[in-house]
Amino acid sequence: MSKIFRFQLKPRHKHLLRMIRENRFRLGFAMICMLIVGGSTGAVAFLVKPILDDIFFKQNAFMLKIIPLAVIFIYFLRGAAQYGHTYLMNYVGQSIIRQLRNQLYDTITCLSLSFFYQERTGRLMSRVTNDVNIIKGMVSTAVTGALRDCFSIISLIFVIFYRDWLMAIFALIILPLAFYPVVELGRRVRRVSTGCQECMADMSSFLHETFAGNKIVKAFGMEEYEKQRFFRKTRALFRMEMKAVAAKALSSPVMEILGGIGVAFIIWYGGYKVINGTSSPGTFFSFMTAVLMLYEPVKKLSKLNNNIQEGLAAADRVFDILEKESDLVEKPNPVHMKREPHSVRFENVWFRYEDDWVLKNINIEAKAGEILAIVGMSGGGKTSLVNLIPRFYDVSKGGIYIDDIDVRDMSVSSLRNQIAIVTQEPILFNDTIRENIAYGNQNATEEDITRAAKAAYAYDFVQSFAKGFQTTIGELGSRLSGGEKQRICIARALLKDAPILILDEATSSLDSEAEMLVQKALENLMKGRTTFVIAHRLSTIAYANRIIVLVKGEIVEEGHHDELMEFGGEYYKLNQMQLKN
Ligand SMILES: Nc1ncnc2c1ncn2[C@@H]1O[C@H](COP(=O)(O)OP(=O)(O)O)[C@@H](O)[C@H]1O
Ligand SMILES: [Mg+2]
């Protein structure tokens, strides 16, 4: 049986059912509304007999007054119940959507960085926007519409049997025959729907990339190429959607043809009985009305299977993410770090993303308050090395110790609370400049923010905007230069005022003049902090306590600027290269 329905209750379905159950009072009330709608459907079919037999044949004057009133009453009640049902069911559906979206966001934002590098942003967005909507379709239209349709069917079947039970048995033999092809089609719908959603996700990630990177598309004259790529995607989506439509659209005609056969039989057999005198026209038409009215809810029920299949496929994609566990695990009783100067030590650290070692046997130590500079050609592993300190990634072998405590034994939040970081790419959010600077430091006062901005040499250009610190990044569009963005990022790190500072080519987008200014600010900032500074221009790190030269993941030289220059190795060569430029 489970093979026919392909439906096994997994933990994820239980999760969904639990969410549905939380709304049981609304659902209960909606159920009452559905009972009324279902009952009124039967009542209308039932009334056909007294209308025909009493009003038209017997010409009963009392019935003439009572039945129209009854009809009005039934439709009023039905209307109210219909409204209540639709409202409540959508309430439940929408609140489940909301919960799922919140849970998705909660899970996704907490997943490790490697997850974000593997998944494309657009696909993730599609999970939160599209797939969740399909689940809502399953919950609020399918599951509950199904109950209403079941009630309608039950009340109509009651009328059918009440009017002529023998004929009813014949008519109902047709129904199960219609069942099998509908289930078969449902299976196909589920398969195709997964394809559709994958196409959608693919398309939204494509849009995300080409809109965000539109400048590059233009610069390389790739509009036509991207257009063609997009057209191919919409064509694939179109084909998938049409396959889904074909599978879905087939269920109705199948039902209809079988229904037609049933109706033909009823006309023949029922008409024969009326001519015979064993039945009244009222009975016949009441029966006939009920059978015809059965068609609508039964048809909807047959679509229900499609909706459920689509919904389950979407639910699988959503729960695949919800059930993902971050690779970043915290020990049961993690150490909480205090905000004070720390030493940082790398001990036999090996690290790789996939197959190749990116860092090989790294041994370095920065004592509390020391400045450690890391230099080397790009791709050497500098960013990877500093990313290990806040546990953006975990080491593959060896360990990193802060004050002799392994970073993996610390609570992640307290660890990251010790670290202020200026990354290679300046990343700002579409909020005001003030909020961007105060990011992660909600208690900052106006003076704090102004001081940080001044120290990062961001104050003057921010003041030149009409709204000053209240300007949103979005309003500025792409007006902020790379250097200006970087200075806001530096202000943000300054404001965090953390004991460990990581500067990953923090001044690379600045011109030499601005760099000199910001450099002074950074030097002030580094005082008393354990600093890892990845330098873009070697002239900016002459003051470092120690300089480490990283080549292809290995430390090849280590020492003070003067020592290394005298040594005449890699560092010397790098210096010579920069001087030439
Ligand atoms: N997220 C990642 N996934 C896989 N490989 C990566 C990732 N980030 C960097 N790498 C690889 O690791 C190596 C070191 O990169 P990186 O640490 O960024 O060097 P640097 O900062 O010195 O330029 C490079 O070969 C790069 O291709
Ligand atoms: Mg780098």
Coordinates of C-alpha atoms and ligand atoms in Angstrom, one line a residue:
M1 CA 0.0 0.0 0.0
S2 CA 2.8 2.4 1.0
K3 CA 4.2 1.7 -2.5
I4 CA 1.1 3.2 -4.1
F5 CA 1.2 6.3 -2.0
R6 CA 4.9 6.6 -1.6
F7 CA 4.3 8.1 1.8
Q8 CA 6.2 7.1 4.9
L9 CA 6.1 9.3 7.9
K10 CA 9.6 10.5 8.4
P11 CA 10.8 12.8 11.2
R12 CA 10.4 15.7 8.8
H13 CA 6.8 14.9 8.2
K14 CA 6.2 14.7 11.9
H15 CA 7.8 18.1 12.2
L16 CA 5.3 19.4 9.7
L17 CA 2.4 17.7 11.4
R18 CA 3.5 19.2 14.7
M19 CA 3.3 22.6 13.2
I20 CA -0.1 21.8 11.9
R21 CA -1.2 20.5 15.3
E22 CA -0.1 23.8 16.9
N23 CA -3.0 25.4 15.1
R24 CA -5.6 22.8 16.2
F25 CA -8.1 25.2 17.5
R26 CA -8.2 27.2 14.3
L27 CA -8.3 23.9 12.4
G28 CA -11.2 22.7 14.6
F29 CA -13.2 25.8 13.9
A30 CA -12.4 25.5 10.3
M31 CA -13.6 21.9 10.4
I32 CA -17.0 23.1 11.7
C33 CA -17.2 25.5 8.8
M34 CA -16.3 22.7 6.4
L35 CA -19.0 20.5 7.9
I36 CA -21.5 23.3 7.2
V37 CA -20.3 23.8 3.7
G38 CA -20.4 20.0 3.1
G39 CA -23.8 19.6 4.7
S40 CA -25.3 22.5 2.7
T41 CA -24.1 20.9 -0.5
G42 CA -26.1 17.8 0.3
A43 CA -29.0 19.8 1.4
V44 CA -29.3 21.5 -1.9
A45 CA -29.4 18.2 -3.8
F46 CA -31.9 16.9 -1.2
L47 CA -34.2 19.9 -1.8
V48 CA -34.6 19.1 -5.5
K49 CA -37.1 16.4 -4.7
P50 CA -39.6 18.6 -2.7
I51 CA -39.2 21.4 -5.3
L52 CA -40.1 19.1 -8.2
D53 CA -42.6 16.8 -6.5
D54 CA -44.3 19.3 -4.0
I55 CA -44.2 22.6 -5.9
F56 CA -44.4 21.6 -9.5
F57 CA -46.4 18.4 -9.4
K58 CA -48.6 18.7 -6.3
Q59 CA -48.6 22.5 -6.4
N60 CA -48.4 22.8 -2.6
A61 CA -48.7 26.6 -1.7
F62 CA -47.1 26.1 1.7
M63 CA -44.0 24.5 0.3
L64 CA -43.8 27.4 -2.2
K65 CA -43.2 29.8 0.7
I66 CA -41.0 27.6 2.8
I67 CA -38.5 26.2 0.2
P68 CA -37.2 29.5 -1.2
L69 CA -36.7 30.7 2.4
A70 CA -34.8 27.5 3.1
V71 CA -32.7 27.9 0.0
I72 CA -31.8 31.5 1.0
F73 CA -30.9 30.4 4.5
I74 CA -28.8 27.5 3.3
Y75 CA -26.8 29.8 1.0
F76 CA -26.3 32.4 3.7
L77 CA -25.0 29.8 6.1
R78 CA -22.8 28.3 3.4
G79 CA -21.4 31.6 2.4
A80 CA -20.4 32.5 6.0
A81 CA -18.9 29.0 6.6
Q82 CA -17.0 29.3 3.3
Y83 CA -15.5 32.6 4.4
G84 CA -14.6 31.3 7.8
H85 CA -13.0 28.2 6.3
T86 CA -10.9 30.0 3.7
Y87 CA -9.7 32.7 6.2
L88 CA -8.8 30.2 8.9
M89 CA -7.1 27.7 6.6
N90 CA -5.0 30.4 5.0
Y91 CA -4.2 31.7 8.4
V92 CA -2.8 28.3 9.3
G93 CA -1.0 28.0 6.0
Q94 CA 0.6 31.4 6.2
S95 CA 1.7 31.0 9.8
I96 CA 3.3 27.7 8.8
I97 CA 5.1 29.4 5.9
R98 CA 6.3 32.1 8.3
Q99 CA 7.6 29.5 10.8
L100 CA 9.4 27.5 8.1
R101 CA 11.0 30.6 6.6
N102 CA 12.2 31.7 10.1
Q103 CA 13.5 28.2 10.8
L104 CA 15.2 28.1 7.4
Y105 CA 16.9 31.5 8.0
D106 CA 17.9 30.5 11.5
T107 CA 19.5 27.3 10.2
I108 CA 21.1 28.8 7.1
T109 CA 22.7 31.8 8.9
C110 CA 24.2 29.5 11.5
L111 CA 25.7 27.0 9.0
S112 CA 29.4 27.1 8.6
L113 CA 31.1 29.2 5.9
S114 CA 31.9 26.2 3.8
F115 CA 28.2 25.6 3.3
F116 CA 27.9 29.0 1.8
Y117 CA 30.8 28.4 -0.5
Q118 CA 29.2 25.1 -1.7
E119 CA 25.7 26.4 -2.2
R120 CA 24.8 29.1 -4.7
T121 CA 23.1 32.1 -3.1
G122 CA 20.2 32.0 -5.5
R123 CA 19.4 28.4 -4.8
L124 CA 19.2 29.1 -1.1
M125 CA 16.9 32.1 -1.8
S126 CA 14.7 29.9 -3.8
R127 CA 14.3 27.5 -0.9
V128 CA 13.2 30.2 1.4
T129 CA 10.8 31.9 -1.1
N130 CA 9.4 29.3 -3.6
D131 CA 9.6 25.9 -1.9
V132 CA 8.0 27.2 1.3
N133 CA 5.1 28.5 -0.8
I134 CA 4.4 25.1 -2.3
I135 CA 4.3 23.6 1.1
K136 CA 1.7 26.2 2.1
G137 CA -0.3 25.1 -1.0
M138 CA -0.2 21.6 0.3
V139 CA -1.3 22.5 3.8
S140 CA -3.9 25.2 3.3
T141 CA -5.5 24.2 0.0
A142 CA -4.9 20.5 -0.2
V143 CA -5.2 19.1 3.2
T144 CA -8.0 21.2 4.4
G145 CA -9.9 21.6 1.1
A146 CA -9.7 17.9 1.1
L147 CA -11.7 17.7 4.3
R148 CA -14.3 20.0 3.0
D149 CA -14.6 18.0 -0.2
C150 CA -14.9 14.8 1.9
F151 CA -17.7 16.2 3.9
S152 CA -19.5 17.3 0.7
I153 CA -19.0 13.9 -0.8
I154 CA -20.3 12.2 2.3
S155 CA -23.5 14.3 2.5
L156 CA -24.1 13.8 -1.3
I157 CA -23.6 10.1 -1.0
F158 CA -26.1 10.1 1.8
V159 CA -28.6 11.8 -0.4
I160 CA -27.9 9.3 -3.2
F161 CA -28.5 6.3 -1.0
Y162 CA -31.5 7.9 0.6
R163 CA -33.1 8.5 -2.8
D164 CA -32.3 5.1 -4.4
W165 CA -29.9 2.8 -2.8
L166 CA -29.7 0.2 -5.6
M167 CA -28.9 2.8 -8.3
A168 CA -26.4 4.4 -5.8
I169 CA -24.5 1.1 -5.6
F170 CA -24.2 0.9 -9.3
A171 CA -23.1 4.6 -9.6
L172 CA -20.4 4.2 -7.0
I173 CA -18.8 1.2 -8.6
I174 CA -17.4 3.7 -11.2
L175 CA -15.5 5.7 -8.6
P176 CA -12.8 3.3 -7.5
L177 CA -12.0 2.6 -11.1
A178 CA -11.1 6.2 -11.5
F179 CA -8.8 6.0 -8.5
Y180 CA -5.9 4.0 -9.9
P181 CA -4.9 6.2 -12.9
V182 CA -5.2 9.3 -10.7
V183 CA -2.6 7.8 -8.2
E184 CA -0.3 6.9 -11.0
L185 CA -0.5 10.4 -12.4
G186 CA 0.2 11.9 -9.0
R187 CA 3.5 10.0 -8.8
R188 CA 4.5 11.5 -12.1
V189 CA 3.5 15.0 -10.9
R190 CA 5.8 14.7 -7.9
R191 CA 8.8 13.8 -10.1
V192 CA 8.2 16.5 -12.6
S193 CA 7.6 19.1 -9.9
T194 CA 11.0 18.5 -8.4
G195 CA 12.4 19.2 -11.8
C196 CA 10.5 22.4 -12.0
Q197 CA 11.7 23.7 -8.7
E198 CA 15.3 22.8 -9.5
C199 CA 14.9 24.8 -12.7
M200 CA 13.4 27.7 -10.7
A201 CA 16.3 27.6 -8.2
D202 CA 18.8 27.5 -11.0
M203 CA 17.1 30.5 -12.6
S204 CA 17.1 32.6 -9.5
S205 CA 20.7 31.9 -8.8
F206 CA 21.5 32.9 -12.4
L207 CA 19.5 36.1 -12.0
H208 CA 21.2 36.9 -8.7
E209 CA 24.7 36.5 -10.2
T210 CA 24.1 38.3 -13.5
F211 CA 22.3 41.3 -11.9
A212 CA 24.9 41.6 -9.1
G213 CA 27.7 41.2 -11.6
N214 CA 26.1 43.3 -14.3
K215 CA 29.1 45.6 -14.5
I216 CA 31.3 42.7 -15.5
V217 CA 28.7 41.4 -18.0
K218 CA 28.8 44.8 -19.7
A219 CA 32.5 45.3 -19.4
F220 CA 33.1 42.0 -21.3
G221 CA 30.3 42.6 -23.7
M222 CA 28.6 39.4 -22.6
E223 CA 25.0 40.7 -22.7
E224 CA 24.2 38.5 -25.7
Y225 CA 25.8 35.4 -24.2
E226 CA 24.0 35.8 -20.9
K227 CA 20.7 36.4 -22.7
Q228 CA 21.2 33.2 -24.6
R229 CA 22.0 31.4 -21.4
F230 CA 18.9 32.8 -19.7
F231 CA 16.7 31.9 -22.7
R232 CA 18.0 28.3 -22.4
K233 CA 17.0 28.3 -18.8
T234 CA 13.5 29.6 -19.4
R235 CA 13.1 27.1 -22.2
A236 CA 14.1 24.2 -19.8
L237 CA 11.7 25.6 -17.2
F238 CA 9.0 25.9 -19.8
R239 CA 9.4 22.3 -20.9
M240 CA 9.4 21.1 -17.3
E241 CA 6.3 23.2 -16.4
M242 CA 4.5 21.8 -19.5
K243 CA 5.3 18.3 -18.5
A244 CA 3.8 19.0 -15.1
V245 CA 0.7 20.6 -16.7
A246 CA 0.3 17.5 -18.9
A247 CA 0.5 15.2 -16.0
K248 CA -1.9 17.3 -13.9
A249 CA -4.3 18.0 -16.7
L250 CA -4.8 14.4 -17.5
S251 CA -6.4 13.6 -14.1
S252 CA -9.5 15.6 -14.8
P253 CA -10.4 14.1 -18.3
V254 CA -9.9 10.6 -16.9
M255 CA -12.4 11.4 -14.1
E256 CA -14.7 13.1 -16.5
I257 CA -15.0 10.3 -18.9
L258 CA -15.7 7.8 -16.2
G259 CA -18.2 10.3 -14.7
G260 CA -20.0 10.5 -18.1
I261 CA -20.4 6.8 -18.3
G262 CA -21.9 6.8 -14.8
V263 CA -24.4 9.6 -15.7
A264 CA -25.4 7.9 -18.9
F265 CA -26.2 4.8 -16.9
I266 CA -28.3 6.7 -14.4
I267 CA -30.3 8.4 -17.1
W268 CA -31.1 5.1 -18.6
Y269 CA -31.9 3.2 -15.5
G270 CA -33.5 6.1 -13.5
G271 CA -35.6 7.2 -16.5
Y272 CA -36.8 3.6 -17.0
K273 CA -38.0 3.5 -13.3
V274 CA -39.9 6.9 -13.7
I275 CA -41.6 5.7 -16.9
N276 CA -42.3 2.4 -15.1
G277 CA -44.0 4.4 -12.2
T278 CA -41.7 2.9 -9.5
S279 CA -40.0 6.3 -8.9
S280 CA -41.0 10.0 -9.0
P281 CA -39.4 12.6 -11.2
G282 CA -38.4 14.4 -8.0
T283 CA -36.5 11.4 -6.8
F284 CA -34.8 11.0 -10.1
F285 CA -33.7 14.7 -10.4
S286 CA -32.6 14.8 -6.7
F287 CA -30.5 11.8 -7.3
M288 CA -29.1 13.2 -10.6
T289 CA -28.3 16.5 -9.0
A290 CA -26.4 14.8 -6.2
V291 CA -24.4 12.8 -8.6
L292 CA -23.6 15.8 -10.7
M293 CA -22.6 17.8 -7.7
L294 CA -20.4 14.9 -6.6
Y295 CA -18.2 15.6 -9.6
E296 CA -16.7 18.9 -8.3
P297 CA -15.4 17.7 -4.9
V298 CA -14.3 14.4 -6.4
K299 CA -12.4 16.2 -9.1
K300 CA -10.8 18.4 -6.4
L301 CA -9.9 15.4 -4.4
S302 CA -8.1 13.9 -7.4
K303 CA -6.0 17.0 -7.7
L304 CA -5.3 16.7 -4.0
N305 CA -2.9 13.9 -4.7
N306 CA -1.0 16.2 -7.1
N307 CA -0.9 18.9 -4.5
I308 CA 0.4 16.6 -1.9
Q309 CA 3.0 15.1 -4.1
E310 CA 4.3 18.6 -5.0
G311 CA 4.2 19.7 -1.4
L312 CA 6.1 16.6 -0.2
A313 CA 8.8 17.2 -2.9
A314 CA 9.2 20.8 -1.7
A315 CA 9.1 19.8 1.9
D316 CA 12.0 17.4 1.2
R317 CA 14.1 20.2 -0.2
V318 CA 13.3 22.5 2.7
F319 CA 13.9 19.8 5.3
D320 CA 17.2 18.8 3.6
I321 CA 18.4 22.2 4.7
L322 CA 16.6 22.3 8.1
E323 CA 18.1 19.0 9.1
K324 CA 21.6 20.1 8.1
E325 CA 24.0 20.3 11.0
S326 CA 26.7 22.9 11.1
D327 CA 30.2 21.4 10.8
L328 CA 31.0 23.8 13.6
V329 CA 30.4 21.9 16.8
E330 CA 30.7 23.3 20.2
K331 CA 31.9 21.2 23.2
P332 CA 29.3 20.5 25.9
N333 CA 30.9 22.7 28.5
P334 CA 32.7 25.3 26.4
V335 CA 35.2 27.8 27.9
H336 CA 33.9 31.3 28.0
M337 CA 36.7 33.8 27.2
K338 CA 37.1 37.1 29.0
R339 CA 37.9 40.3 27.1
E340 CA 41.5 40.7 27.9
P341 CA 44.8 40.6 26.0
H342 CA 45.5 37.1 24.6
S343 CA 48.3 35.2 23.1
V344 CA 47.6 33.1 20.0
R345 CA 49.5 30.0 19.0
F346 CA 49.4 27.8 15.9
E347 CA 50.7 24.3 16.7
N348 CA 51.5 22.0 13.8
V349 CA 48.5 23.3 11.9
W350 CA 47.6 21.6 8.6
F351 CA 44.6 22.7 6.7
R352 CA 42.8 21.9 3.5
Y353 CA 39.5 22.7 1.9
E354 CA 39.3 19.7 -0.4
D355 CA 42.2 17.6 -1.6
D356 CA 45.3 19.8 -1.6
W357 CA 46.9 21.1 1.6
V358 CA 46.5 24.8 1.7
L359 CA 48.5 25.2 5.0
K360 CA 51.3 22.8 5.9
N361 CA 52.7 22.4 9.4
I362 CA 52.3 26.0 10.6
N363 CA 53.9 26.9 13.9
I364 CA 53.6 30.5 15.0
E365 CA 53.0 32.3 18.1
A366 CA 51.9 35.9 18.8
K367 CA 52.2 36.9 22.4
A368 CA 49.6 39.2 24.0
G369 CA 49.9 42.6 22.4
E370 CA 52.3 41.5 19.6
I371 CA 51.9 42.3 16.0
L372 CA 52.4 39.5 13.6
A373 CA 52.6 40.3 9.9
I374 CA 52.0 37.7 7.2
V375 CA 53.2 38.3 3.7
G376 CA 53.4 36.3 0.5
M377 CA 52.1 36.0 -3.0
S378 CA 48.4 35.7 -3.4
G379 CA 47.0 32.2 -3.1
G380 CA 49.7 31.4 -0.6
G381 CA 47.1 30.7 2.1
K382 CA 47.2 33.9 4.1
T383 CA 43.5 34.4 4.3
S384 CA 43.0 30.7 5.0
L385 CA 45.4 31.0 7.9
V386 CA 43.7 33.9 9.7
N387 CA 40.2 32.4 9.0
L388 CA 41.2 29.5 11.3
I389 CA 41.4 31.8 14.3
P390 CA 37.7 32.7 14.6
R391 CA 36.9 29.1 13.5
F392 CA 35.4 30.1 10.1
Y393 CA 37.0 26.8 9.3
D394 CA 38.5 24.2 11.6
V395 CA 42.0 23.0 11.3
S396 CA 42.5 19.6 9.6
K397 CA 45.4 18.6 11.8
G398 CA 47.1 20.3 14.8
G399 CA 45.5 23.0 16.9
I400 CA 45.2 26.7 17.5
Y401 CA 45.5 27.9 21.1
I402 CA 44.5 31.2 22.6
D403 CA 46.1 31.5 26.1
D404 CA 46.8 27.8 25.8
I405 CA 43.1 26.9 25.4
D406 CA 42.2 25.1 22.1
V407 CA 39.8 27.3 20.2
R408 CA 37.6 24.2 19.7
D409 CA 37.0 24.1 23.5
M410 CA 35.7 27.6 23.6
S411 CA 32.2 28.8 23.2
V412 CA 32.0 30.1 19.6
S413 CA 30.3 33.3 20.5
S414 CA 32.9 34.2 23.2
L415 CA 35.7 33.3 20.9
R416 CA 34.4 35.5 18.1
N417 CA 33.7 38.2 20.7
Q418 CA 37.5 38.5 21.2
I419 CA 38.2 39.1 17.5
A420 CA 37.7 42.2 15.3
I421 CA 38.3 41.6 11.7
V422 CA 38.6 43.6 8.5
T423 CA 38.2 41.3 5.6
Q424 CA 39.8 41.5 2.1
E425 CA 36.4 42.4 0.4
P426 CA 34.6 45.2 2.1
I427 CA 31.1 43.9 2.9
L428 CA 28.4 46.4 4.0
F429 CA 24.7 45.9 4.5
N430 CA 21.9 47.9 3.1
D431 CA 21.3 49.9 6.3
T432 CA 22.5 53.4 7.4
I433 CA 26.2 54.1 7.6
R434 CA 25.7 54.5 11.3
E435 CA 24.2 51.1 11.7
N436 CA 26.9 49.6 9.6
I437 CA 29.6 51.0 11.8
A438 CA 27.7 50.0 15.0
Y439 CA 27.1 46.4 13.5
G440 CA 27.6 44.0 16.4
N441 CA 27.9 46.7 18.9
Q442 CA 24.3 47.8 19.5
N443 CA 25.1 49.8 22.6
A444 CA 27.5 52.2 20.9
T445 CA 26.8 55.9 21.5
E446 CA 26.9 58.7 18.9
E447 CA 30.3 59.7 20.3
D448 CA 31.7 56.2 19.9
I449 CA 30.6 56.0 16.4
T450 CA 31.9 59.5 15.5
R451 CA 35.3 58.6 17.1
A452 CA 35.6 55.3 15.2
A453 CA 34.7 57.1 12.0
K454 CA 37.2 59.8 12.6
A455 CA 40.0 57.3 13.5
A456 CA 39.3 55.3 10.3
Y457 CA 39.3 58.6 8.3
A458 CA 35.7 58.0 7.2
Y459 CA 34.2 60.9 9.0
D460 CA 34.8 63.6 6.4
F461 CA 33.4 61.8 3.4
V462 CA 30.4 60.6 5.4
Q463 CA 29.7 64.2 6.5
S464 CA 29.7 65.2 2.8
F465 CA 26.5 63.2 2.2
A466 CA 23.3 65.2 2.7
K467 CA 22.1 62.8 5.4
G468 CA 25.5 62.1 6.9
F469 CA 25.6 59.0 9.1
Q470 CA 21.9 58.4 8.4
T471 CA 22.6 57.8 4.7
T472 CA 21.7 54.2 3.7
I473 CA 24.2 52.2 1.7
G474 CA 21.5 51.5 -0.9
E475 CA 20.8 55.2 -1.5
L476 CA 24.5 55.6 -2.4
G477 CA 24.3 52.8 -4.8
S478 CA 27.7 52.3 -6.2
R479 CA 28.9 55.8 -5.3
L480 CA 31.1 54.6 -2.5
S481 CA 34.5 53.8 -3.7
G482 CA 36.3 50.6 -2.6
G483 CA 38.5 52.7 -0.3
E484 CA 35.5 54.4 1.3
K485 CA 33.8 51.1 1.9
Q486 CA 37.0 49.8 3.4
R487 CA 37.2 52.7 5.8
I488 CA 33.7 52.1 7.0
C489 CA 34.7 48.5 7.6
I490 CA 37.7 49.6 9.5
A491 CA 35.5 51.9 11.6
R492 CA 33.3 49.0 12.3
A493 CA 36.2 46.9 13.5
L494 CA 37.6 49.8 15.6
L495 CA 34.3 50.1 17.3
K496 CA 34.3 46.5 18.3
D497 CA 37.4 47.2 20.3
A498 CA 38.4 43.5 20.6
P499 CA 41.7 42.1 22.1
I500 CA 42.5 40.2 18.9
L501 CA 42.6 42.1 15.6
I502 CA 42.8 40.6 12.1
L503 CA 43.5 42.8 9.2
D504 CA 43.3 41.0 5.9
E505 CA 44.7 43.4 3.4
A506 CA 42.6 46.0 5.1
T507 CA 44.1 48.9 3.2
S508 CA 44.5 47.3 -0.2
S509 CA 41.7 49.4 -1.9
L510 CA 43.1 52.7 -0.6
D511 CA 45.3 55.0 -2.5
S512 CA 48.7 55.6 -1.1
E513 CA 47.7 58.9 0.6
A514 CA 44.6 57.5 2.2
E515 CA 46.5 54.4 3.1
M516 CA 49.1 56.4 5.0
L517 CA 46.3 58.1 7.0
V518 CA 44.5 54.9 7.8
Q519 CA 47.7 53.2 8.5
K520 CA 48.3 55.6 11.4
A521 CA 44.8 54.9 12.7
L522 CA 45.5 51.2 12.5
E523 CA 48.8 51.5 14.2
N524 CA 47.1 53.2 17.1
L525 CA 44.5 50.6 17.1
M526 CA 47.0 47.7 17.2
K527 CA 48.6 49.0 20.5
G528 CA 48.0 46.5 23.2
R529 CA 46.2 44.1 20.9
T530 CA 47.3 40.8 19.5
T531 CA 47.3 41.6 15.8
F532 CA 47.5 39.5 12.7
V533 CA 48.1 41.8 9.8
I534 CA 48.2 40.6 6.2
A535 CA 50.0 43.2 4.3
H536 CA 49.4 44.3 0.8
R537 CA 52.2 46.9 0.7
L538 CA 55.3 45.7 2.6
S539 CA 56.2 49.2 3.6
T540 CA 53.2 49.2 6.0
I541 CA 54.5 46.4 8.2
A542 CA 58.0 47.5 9.0
Y543 CA 56.9 48.0 12.6
A544 CA 55.6 44.5 13.1
N545 CA 57.2 42.4 15.9
R546 CA 57.6 39.5 13.5
I547 CA 57.0 38.9 9.8
I548 CA 56.1 35.6 8.4
V549 CA 56.6 34.8 4.8
L550 CA 54.1 32.2 3.5
V551 CA 54.7 30.5 0.2
K552 CA 52.4 27.7 -1.0
G553 CA 51.1 27.1 2.5
E554 CA 54.5 26.9 4.1
I555 CA 56.4 29.3 6.3
V556 CA 59.6 29.9 4.5
E557 CA 61.0 32.8 6.5
E558 CA 60.3 34.4 9.8
G559 CA 61.8 37.5 11.5
H560 CA 62.0 41.2 11.8
H561 CA 62.0 43.5 8.7
D562 CA 65.7 44.3 8.9
E563 CA 66.7 40.7 9.5
L564 CA 64.7 39.4 6.6
M565 CA 66.1 42.2 4.3
E566 CA 69.6 41.2 5.3
F567 CA 68.8 37.5 4.8
G568 CA 68.0 38.3 1.1
G569 CA 65.4 35.6 0.6
E570 CA 61.7 35.6 -0.4
Y571 CA 61.0 38.7 1.6
Y572 CA 63.8 40.6 0.0
K573 CA 62.6 39.5 -3.4
L574 CA 59.0 40.6 -2.7
N575 CA 60.4 44.0 -1.5
Q576 CA 62.4 44.4 -4.6
M577 CA 59.4 43.7 -6.8
Q578 CA 57.3 46.3 -5.1
L579 CA 60.0 48.9 -5.3
K580 CA 60.2 48.4 -9.0
N581 CA 56.5 49.2 -9.3
Ligands
LIG1 N1 36.6 28.5 0.2 C1 37.5 27.9 -0.4 N2 37.3 26.6 -0.9 C2 38.3 26.0 -1.6 N3 39.6 26.5 -1.8 C3 39.8 27.7 -1.3 C4 38.9 28.5 -0.7 N4 39.4 29.7 -0.3 C5 40.7 29.6 -0.8 N5 40.9 28.5 -1.4 C6 42.3 28.0 -2.0 O1 43.2 28.1 -0.9 C7 44.4 28.6 -1.4 C8 44.8 29.7 -0.5 O2 44.0 30.8 -0.7 P1 44.0 32.1 0.3 O3 44.0 31.7 1.7 O4 42.8 33.0 -0.1 O5 45.3 32.8 -0.2 P2 45.8 34.3 0.0 O6 44.9 35.0 1.0 O7 47.2 34.2 0.5 O8 45.7 34.9 -1.3 C9 44.2 29.0 -2.8 O9 44.8 28.0 -3.7 C10 42.7 29.0 -3.0 O10 42.4 28.6 -4.3
MG2 MG 43.7 36.6 0.8

